[in-house]
Amino acid sequence: MQKYRIITYGCQMNIHESEKIAGILEHMGYSECAEVSDADIIVFNTCCIRDNAEKRALGNIGAIKHLKKSKPNLIIAVLGCMTQQDGAGLTLRQKYPYVDIVLGTNNLFELEKCIIEAKNSKKKSVLIDPGEKPPIAENEKVYRTSGCNAWLNIMYGCNNFCTYCIVPYVRGRERSRKLVNILDEFKMLVDSGYKEITLLGQNVNSYGHDLDDGSNFADLLYQISKIEGKFRVRFMTSHPKDLNRDVIDIIAASPNICNNIHLPIQSGSNKILKLMNRHYTREYYLDTIAAIKSKIPDCGITTDLMVGFPYEEEEDFQDTLDIVRKVRYSSAFTFIYSVRKGTKAAQMPQVSPEISKDRIKRLIAEQNLITKALSKEYEGNTYEVLCEDKAPKKQGYLCGRTDSGRMVTFAADDTCLGQFVDVKIQKSQSASLFGALAEEK
Ligand code: 5AD
Ligand code: SF4
């Protein structure tokens, strides 16, 4: 049997897209293998959000060149965001001539055809449709790989053009799936036994803005929350300018929508937020946080933070630290700003790498203190946890998250996998929580 190996870079959107790639390959009769050296087809599903993601992918594409020599029928395909950058598809083919297939994110449905052509006639393909509003593919074959968790796209693309971000250029404009298709897929996932379903979109709060049937994110969440069955819903990512009070109310009122909101602020400085084209101020953001905390007191709030954006001075960075102290995020993804060719910020004066490195160190230290203090607050309490996986390197232990999104490790046998259990937290260590089953289920 022919084998495939998919190497995925980047965000949840890409992880899910790789499940669609796997769906196509499984349907063609391929089966998955763990090592690239065993594969008959290797797919790189790339990311270009920051320079290091791109470098890593290119490095790994370079590193498998020798495999092609010993296995001439090996097919190498490069897919995903990186290919959609201006001119990147052709550059890839020229610099890495042993790559057989380059497909843009909007051309995934052509993968099967390209593989057949590569096999039969050694034809090489570069198919990148830079279309701003390509149609949405429904009824895709998905080979799900995340145990009892499932990803579900509710929309694609982004209209926001934050000045640092490449996503709107490589993913095109916002396109929302029809409500009925989302609800059908959701019900199918619940009926198939998935216990936690994460709604995906670059900016989920603007769901429906491009449809003319009045659909919106609050209504979508409400309708999902009424579906029969025992499951949890999460969603990402929210844009602070669009997360409205209706959504907060529905989360507060719906036990099956997790009390967990990822709300990237990027910077705490109004000057920088304006330069980033984020369309909110720190005051507006803090008002939203206050509304979340008053309606959903145990909500786990997480964020993305960037340092070293053009024009960022110590004073602006202090504003970011101040936001971190005020909000008390349960965790934060922290990034050093990375220049993306073709974006507005690439034309702005850049902050030196030394200053950025110093700031990110201080930022991480500040957030770590908060994460640690919040972890302590969990000790002694009992939470419902979904047993998601075996704990890494710890035999006899499972791990899973609380409703608020905190990861917990606890002793339990594998029969609990995929089930909801009550876990009493006994100990915390930085971001990690350790507990014991409160009762057998
Ligand atoms: N440099 C650094 N971080 C970036 N992000 C997006 N673009 C860049 C960039 N050019 C971060 C943002 C976003 C997250 C997904 O990635 O914080 O929320
Ligand atoms: Fe990028 Fe901004 Fe769109 Fe998020 S909202 S994908 S950061 S442009």
Coordinates of C-alpha atoms and ligand atoms in Angstrom, one line a residue:
M1 CA 0.0 0.0 0.0
Q2 CA 1.2 3.5 -0.9
K3 CA 2.0 5.7 2.1
Y4 CA 1.8 9.4 2.8
R5 CA 3.3 11.8 5.3
I6 CA 1.9 15.3 5.9
I7 CA 4.1 17.9 7.6
T8 CA 2.0 20.8 9.0
Y9 CA 3.1 24.3 10.1
G10 CA 1.1 27.0 11.6
C11 CA -2.3 27.5 13.1
Q12 CA -5.4 25.4 13.8
M13 CA -6.7 26.3 10.4
N14 CA -3.7 24.6 8.9
I15 CA -4.0 21.6 11.2
H16 CA -7.6 21.2 10.0
E17 CA -6.6 21.7 6.4
S18 CA -4.1 18.9 6.8
E19 CA -7.0 16.7 7.9
K20 CA -8.7 17.6 4.6
I21 CA -5.5 16.8 2.7
A22 CA -5.4 13.4 4.6
G23 CA -9.0 12.9 3.6
I24 CA -8.1 13.2 -0.1
L25 CA -5.1 10.9 0.2
E26 CA -7.0 8.2 2.3
H27 CA -9.7 8.3 -0.3
M28 CA -7.1 7.7 -3.0
G29 CA -6.0 4.6 -1.1
Y30 CA -2.9 6.0 0.6
S31 CA -2.3 5.3 4.3
E32 CA -0.4 7.4 6.8
C33 CA 3.2 6.7 7.9
A34 CA 5.3 8.2 10.6
E35 CA 8.6 8.7 8.7
V36 CA 9.2 10.7 5.6
S37 CA 11.7 8.1 4.4
D38 CA 8.8 5.5 4.2
A39 CA 6.5 7.8 2.3
D40 CA 5.5 7.6 -1.4
I41 CA 4.1 11.1 -1.1
I42 CA 5.2 13.9 1.2
V43 CA 3.0 17.0 1.6
F44 CA 4.2 20.2 3.3
N45 CA 1.3 22.3 4.5
T46 CA 3.0 25.6 5.0
C47 CA 2.6 28.8 7.0
C48 CA 4.0 32.2 6.4
I49 CA 2.7 34.3 9.3
R50 CA 6.3 34.9 10.5
D51 CA 9.7 34.6 9.0
N52 CA 10.7 31.6 11.2
A53 CA 7.6 29.6 10.1
E54 CA 8.6 30.1 6.5
K55 CA 12.3 29.4 7.1
R56 CA 11.5 26.1 8.9
A57 CA 9.3 24.9 6.1
L58 CA 11.9 25.8 3.4
G59 CA 14.7 24.2 5.4
N60 CA 12.7 20.9 5.7
I61 CA 11.7 20.9 2.0
G62 CA 15.5 21.3 1.3
A63 CA 16.4 18.5 3.6
I64 CA 14.4 15.8 1.8
K65 CA 16.0 16.5 -1.6
H66 CA 18.1 13.3 -1.2
L67 CA 15.1 11.1 -0.8
K68 CA 14.0 11.9 -4.3
K69 CA 17.3 10.5 -5.6
S70 CA 16.9 7.1 -3.9
K71 CA 13.2 7.0 -4.6
P72 CA 12.5 8.6 -8.0
N73 CA 8.7 7.9 -7.9
L74 CA 8.4 9.9 -4.6
I75 CA 5.9 12.8 -5.0
I76 CA 6.7 16.0 -3.1
A77 CA 3.9 18.5 -2.7
V78 CA 4.0 22.0 -1.2
L79 CA 0.6 23.4 -0.1
G80 CA -0.7 26.1 2.2
C81 CA -0.3 29.8 2.9
M82 CA 3.4 30.1 1.8
T83 CA 2.5 29.3 -1.8
Q84 CA -0.1 32.1 -2.0
Q85 CA 2.5 34.9 -1.4
D86 CA 3.1 37.1 -4.3
G87 CA 5.3 35.1 -6.7
A88 CA 6.1 32.4 -4.1
G89 CA 4.7 29.5 -6.1
L90 CA 7.1 30.0 -9.0
T91 CA 10.1 30.8 -6.8
L92 CA 9.5 27.6 -5.0
R93 CA 9.5 25.6 -8.2
Q94 CA 12.6 27.3 -9.4
K95 CA 14.6 26.9 -6.2
Y96 CA 13.3 23.4 -5.4
P97 CA 12.9 21.8 -8.9
Y98 CA 12.4 18.4 -7.3
V99 CA 9.0 19.6 -5.9
D100 CA 6.3 18.0 -8.0
I101 CA 3.2 19.9 -6.9
V102 CA 2.6 23.4 -5.6
L103 CA -1.0 24.2 -4.7
G104 CA -2.5 27.3 -3.2
T105 CA -5.0 27.1 -0.3
N106 CA -7.9 27.7 -2.8
N107 CA -6.8 24.8 -5.0
L108 CA -6.8 21.9 -2.5
F109 CA -9.6 20.2 -4.4
E110 CA -7.1 19.8 -7.3
L111 CA -4.7 17.7 -5.3
E112 CA -6.0 14.3 -6.5
K113 CA -5.8 15.3 -10.2
C114 CA -2.3 16.7 -9.7
I115 CA -1.1 13.5 -8.0
I116 CA -2.5 11.3 -10.8
E117 CA -0.8 13.5 -13.4
A118 CA 2.5 13.4 -11.4
K119 CA 2.3 9.6 -11.2
N120 CA 1.3 8.8 -14.7
S121 CA 3.1 11.4 -16.8
K122 CA 5.5 13.0 -14.4
K123 CA 3.7 16.2 -15.0
K124 CA 4.6 19.0 -12.5
S125 CA 1.9 21.3 -11.4
V126 CA 1.8 24.8 -10.0
L127 CA -1.8 25.8 -9.3
I128 CA -2.3 28.9 -7.3
D129 CA -5.6 30.8 -7.6
P130 CA -5.1 34.2 -6.1
G131 CA -8.9 34.7 -6.3
E132 CA -10.1 37.1 -3.6
K133 CA -13.4 35.2 -3.1
P134 CA -13.1 31.6 -4.2
P135 CA -16.2 29.5 -3.7
I136 CA -16.5 27.5 -0.5
A137 CA -16.0 23.7 -0.9
E138 CA -18.7 21.8 1.0
N139 CA -18.8 18.0 1.7
E140 CA -15.0 17.7 1.8
K141 CA -13.5 14.4 2.8
V142 CA -11.9 15.0 6.3
Y143 CA -9.6 12.4 7.9
R144 CA -9.8 13.7 11.5
T145 CA -6.8 13.2 13.7
S146 CA -7.5 14.9 17.0
G147 CA -9.2 12.2 19.0
C148 CA -12.4 13.4 20.6
N149 CA -11.8 16.9 19.4
A150 CA -12.9 18.1 16.0
W151 CA -12.3 21.3 14.1
L152 CA -15.0 23.0 12.1
N153 CA -14.5 25.9 9.7
I154 CA -17.3 28.4 9.8
M155 CA -15.6 31.0 7.6
Y156 CA -12.5 31.6 5.5
G157 CA -10.3 34.6 4.8
C158 CA -10.0 38.0 6.5
N159 CA -11.0 41.6 5.6
N160 CA -9.1 43.4 8.4
F161 CA -5.7 44.1 6.9
C162 CA -3.9 44.6 10.2
T163 CA -0.8 46.3 8.9
Y164 CA 1.6 43.6 10.1
C165 CA -0.3 40.6 8.8
I166 CA 0.0 38.6 5.6
V167 CA -3.1 36.5 6.1
P168 CA -5.6 38.7 4.1
Y169 CA -3.1 38.6 1.2
V170 CA -2.8 34.8 1.2
R171 CA -6.3 33.8 2.3
G172 CA -8.4 36.3 0.4
R173 CA -11.6 38.1 1.7
E174 CA -14.0 36.8 4.3
R175 CA -16.3 34.1 3.1
S176 CA -18.8 32.6 5.5
R177 CA -20.3 29.1 5.2
K178 CA -24.1 28.9 5.1
L179 CA -25.6 28.4 8.6
V180 CA -27.4 25.3 7.6
N181 CA -24.2 23.6 6.3
I182 CA -22.4 24.4 9.6
L183 CA -25.2 23.1 11.7
D184 CA -25.4 19.9 9.6
E185 CA -21.7 19.3 10.0
F186 CA -21.9 20.1 13.7
K187 CA -24.7 17.5 14.2
M188 CA -22.9 14.9 12.2
L189 CA -19.8 15.4 14.4
V190 CA -21.8 15.1 17.6
D191 CA -23.6 12.0 16.2
S192 CA -20.2 10.5 15.4
G193 CA -19.1 10.9 19.0
Y194 CA -16.9 14.0 18.9
K195 CA -17.0 15.7 22.3
E196 CA -15.4 19.0 21.7
I197 CA -15.8 21.0 18.6
T198 CA -13.9 24.1 17.8
L199 CA -15.3 26.6 15.4
L200 CA -12.6 28.1 13.2
G201 CA -12.3 31.4 11.4
Q202 CA -9.7 34.2 11.2
N203 CA -12.3 36.5 12.6
V204 CA -15.3 34.4 13.8
N205 CA -17.2 37.4 15.2
S206 CA -17.7 38.8 11.7
Y207 CA -19.4 35.5 10.7
G208 CA -22.3 36.2 8.3
H209 CA -21.4 39.7 7.4
D210 CA -20.9 38.6 3.8
L211 CA -24.1 36.6 3.7
D212 CA -27.4 38.3 2.8
D213 CA -29.6 36.1 5.1
G214 CA -29.0 38.0 8.4
S215 CA -26.8 35.2 9.9
N216 CA -24.5 36.3 12.6
F217 CA -22.1 34.7 15.1
A218 CA -24.3 35.2 18.1
D219 CA -27.2 33.4 16.4
L220 CA -24.9 30.6 15.1
L221 CA -23.6 30.0 18.7
Y222 CA -27.1 30.0 20.0
Q223 CA -28.3 27.5 17.5
I224 CA -25.3 25.3 18.1
S225 CA -25.9 25.4 21.9
K226 CA -29.4 24.0 21.3
I227 CA -28.2 20.9 19.5
E228 CA -28.9 17.7 21.4
G229 CA -26.1 15.7 23.0
K230 CA -23.2 16.1 25.4
F231 CA -20.5 18.2 23.9
R232 CA -18.4 21.3 24.3
V233 CA -17.9 24.2 21.8
R234 CA -14.9 26.5 21.6
F235 CA -14.2 29.0 18.9
M236 CA -11.3 31.0 17.6
T237 CA -10.2 33.7 16.7
S238 CA -12.2 36.7 18.0
H239 CA -11.3 40.2 16.9
P240 CA -11.8 42.7 19.9
K241 CA -13.5 45.2 17.6
D242 CA -16.3 42.7 16.7
L243 CA -16.8 40.6 19.9
N244 CA -20.2 42.0 20.9
R245 CA -22.3 41.7 24.1
D246 CA -24.8 39.3 22.5
V247 CA -22.0 36.8 22.1
I248 CA -20.9 37.3 25.7
D249 CA -24.5 36.8 26.9
I250 CA -24.9 33.6 24.9
I251 CA -21.7 32.1 26.2
A252 CA -22.8 33.0 29.8
A253 CA -26.2 31.4 29.2
S254 CA -25.0 28.2 27.5
P255 CA -23.4 25.5 29.6
N256 CA -22.0 23.7 26.5
I257 CA -20.2 26.8 25.1
C258 CA -16.8 26.9 26.9
N259 CA -16.0 29.7 29.2
N260 CA -12.9 30.4 27.3
I261 CA -12.3 33.4 25.0
H262 CA -9.2 34.0 22.9
L263 CA -9.1 37.7 22.4
P264 CA -5.8 38.9 20.8
I265 CA -4.9 42.4 21.8
Q266 CA -1.5 42.6 20.1
S267 CA -0.4 45.8 22.0
G268 CA -1.6 47.8 24.9
S269 CA -0.6 51.1 23.4
N270 CA -3.2 53.2 21.6
K271 CA -0.5 54.6 19.4
I272 CA 0.6 51.2 18.3
L273 CA -2.9 49.8 17.9
K274 CA -3.7 52.7 15.5
L275 CA -0.5 52.0 13.5
M276 CA -1.5 48.3 13.4
N277 CA -5.0 49.3 12.0
R278 CA -6.7 47.3 14.8
H279 CA -9.8 49.6 15.1
Y280 CA -10.0 49.6 18.9
T281 CA -8.4 51.4 21.8
R282 CA -7.1 49.9 25.0
E283 CA -10.0 51.5 26.8
Y284 CA -12.5 49.8 24.5
Y285 CA -10.7 46.4 24.9
L286 CA -10.7 46.8 28.7
D287 CA -14.5 47.5 28.6
T288 CA -15.0 44.3 26.7
I289 CA -12.9 42.4 29.2
A290 CA -14.9 43.9 32.1
A291 CA -18.2 42.8 30.4
I292 CA -16.8 39.3 30.0
K293 CA -15.6 39.1 33.6
S294 CA -18.9 40.4 35.0
K295 CA -21.1 38.0 32.9
I296 CA -18.7 35.0 32.9
P297 CA -16.7 35.2 36.1
D298 CA -14.7 32.0 35.6
C299 CA -13.8 32.7 32.0
G300 CA -10.4 31.7 30.8
I301 CA -9.2 34.7 28.7
T302 CA -6.2 34.2 26.5
T303 CA -4.5 36.5 24.0
D304 CA -1.8 37.2 21.4
L305 CA 0.8 39.8 22.1
M306 CA 3.4 41.3 19.8
V307 CA 6.5 43.3 20.7
G308 CA 8.9 45.3 18.5
F309 CA 6.2 46.6 16.1
P310 CA 7.5 49.7 14.2
Y311 CA 7.6 52.8 16.3
E312 CA 7.2 50.9 19.6
E313 CA 8.9 52.7 22.4
E314 CA 9.5 51.7 26.0
E315 CA 6.4 53.7 27.0
D316 CA 4.3 51.7 24.5
F317 CA 5.7 48.5 25.8
Q318 CA 4.9 49.5 29.4
D319 CA 1.3 50.0 28.2
T320 CA 1.3 46.3 27.0
L321 CA 2.7 45.2 30.4
D322 CA 0.0 47.2 32.1
I323 CA -2.8 45.5 30.0
V324 CA -1.3 42.1 30.9
R325 CA -1.4 43.0 34.6
K326 CA -5.0 44.4 34.4
V327 CA -6.6 41.6 32.4
R328 CA -4.7 38.7 34.0
Y329 CA -4.7 36.3 31.0
S330 CA -4.7 32.6 31.8
S331 CA -2.1 32.4 29.0
A332 CA -0.7 34.4 26.2
F333 CA 1.0 33.7 22.9
T334 CA 3.8 36.2 22.6
F335 CA 5.6 37.1 19.4
I336 CA 8.3 39.4 18.1
Y337 CA 7.0 41.4 15.2
S338 CA 8.3 39.9 11.9
V339 CA 8.4 41.9 8.7
R340 CA 6.1 40.5 6.0
K341 CA 6.8 41.6 2.5
G342 CA 3.9 43.5 0.9
T343 CA 2.3 44.6 4.2
K344 CA 2.1 48.2 5.2
A345 CA 4.2 47.8 8.3
A346 CA 7.1 46.5 6.2
Q347 CA 7.5 50.1 5.0
M348 CA 7.7 51.5 8.6
P349 CA 11.0 52.0 10.5
Q350 CA 11.9 48.8 12.3
V351 CA 12.8 48.3 16.0
S352 CA 16.1 46.7 16.6
P353 CA 16.2 42.9 17.3
E354 CA 18.0 43.5 20.6
I355 CA 15.3 45.7 21.9
S356 CA 12.6 43.3 20.8
K357 CA 14.3 40.4 22.4
D358 CA 14.7 42.2 25.7
R359 CA 11.0 43.2 25.6
I360 CA 9.7 39.7 24.8
K361 CA 11.7 38.3 27.7
R362 CA 10.2 40.8 30.1
L363 CA 6.7 40.2 28.7
I364 CA 7.0 36.5 29.1
A365 CA 8.3 36.9 32.7
E366 CA 5.3 39.1 33.6
Q367 CA 2.8 36.7 32.0
N368 CA 4.4 33.7 33.7
L369 CA 3.9 35.3 37.1
I370 CA 0.2 35.7 36.4
T371 CA -0.3 32.2 34.9
K372 CA 1.3 30.8 38.0
A373 CA -0.8 32.8 40.4
L374 CA -4.0 31.9 38.5
S375 CA -3.0 28.2 38.5
K376 CA -2.8 28.3 42.3
E377 CA -6.5 29.4 42.4
Y378 CA -7.5 26.1 40.8
E379 CA -5.9 24.0 43.6
G380 CA -8.5 22.2 45.8
N381 CA -11.4 22.7 43.4
T382 CA -13.1 20.1 41.2
Y383 CA -13.6 20.7 37.5
E384 CA -15.2 18.8 34.6
V385 CA -12.4 17.7 32.3
L386 CA -12.7 16.1 28.9
C387 CA -10.2 13.2 28.7
E388 CA -8.5 14.2 25.5
D389 CA -5.3 12.2 25.3
K390 CA -2.7 10.1 27.1
A391 CA -0.4 12.3 29.1
P392 CA 2.9 12.6 27.3
K393 CA 5.6 10.4 28.8
K394 CA 3.5 9.5 31.8
Q395 CA 2.1 6.0 31.8
G396 CA -1.3 5.6 33.5
Y397 CA -2.1 9.3 33.2
L398 CA -4.4 11.1 30.9
C399 CA -4.7 14.8 30.1
G400 CA -7.5 17.1 29.1
R401 CA -8.8 20.6 29.6
T402 CA -11.2 22.3 31.9
D403 CA -14.1 24.3 30.4
S404 CA -11.9 27.4 30.9
G405 CA -9.2 25.8 28.7
R406 CA -6.6 24.8 31.3
M407 CA -4.8 21.6 30.7
V408 CA -4.9 19.0 33.6
T409 CA -3.0 15.8 34.0
F410 CA -4.5 13.0 36.2
A411 CA -4.2 9.3 36.8
A412 CA -6.9 7.4 34.8
D413 CA -7.1 4.4 32.6
D414 CA -7.6 4.5 28.8
T415 CA -11.2 3.6 29.1
C416 CA -11.8 7.2 30.2
L417 CA -10.5 8.6 26.9
G418 CA -13.1 10.7 25.2
Q419 CA -15.2 11.0 28.3
F420 CA -16.0 13.8 30.6
V421 CA -14.8 13.2 34.2
D422 CA -14.6 15.3 37.4
V423 CA -11.1 16.0 38.4
K424 CA -10.0 17.5 41.7
I425 CA -6.9 19.7 41.3
Q426 CA -4.2 18.8 43.8
K427 CA -1.2 20.7 42.6
S428 CA -0.2 23.3 40.1
Q429 CA 3.2 24.1 38.5
S430 CA 3.4 27.2 36.3
A431 CA 0.8 26.6 33.6
S432 CA 0.3 22.9 34.4
L433 CA -2.4 21.5 36.7
F434 CA -2.3 18.1 38.3
G435 CA -5.3 16.3 39.8
A436 CA -7.1 13.1 40.6
L437 CA -10.4 11.7 39.5
A438 CA -13.1 12.9 41.9
E439 CA -15.4 10.0 41.0
E440 CA -15.3 7.1 38.6
K441 CA -17.5 7.6 35.5
Ligands
5AD1 N1 4.8 39.2 13.1 C1 4.6 38.7 14.4 N2 3.5 38.1 14.7 C2 2.4 38.1 13.9 N3 1.2 37.7 14.0 C3 0.5 38.0 12.8 N4 1.4 38.6 12.0 C4 2.6 38.7 12.6 C5 3.8 39.2 12.2 N5 4.0 39.8 11.0 C6 0.6 37.2 15.2 C7 -0.5 38.0 15.8 C8 -1.7 37.1 15.5 C9 -1.1 35.7 15.6 C10 -1.9 34.7 14.9 O1 0.1 35.8 15.0 O2 -0.4 38.1 17.2 O3 -2.8 37.3 16.4
SF4_2 FE1 -4.3 39.0 10.4 FE2 -5.6 41.0 11.6 FE3 -6.9 39.3 9.9 FE4 -6.1 38.4 12.3 S1 -7.6 40.0 11.9 S2 -5.8 37.4 10.3 S3 -4.1 39.5 12.6 S4 -5.3 40.7 9.4

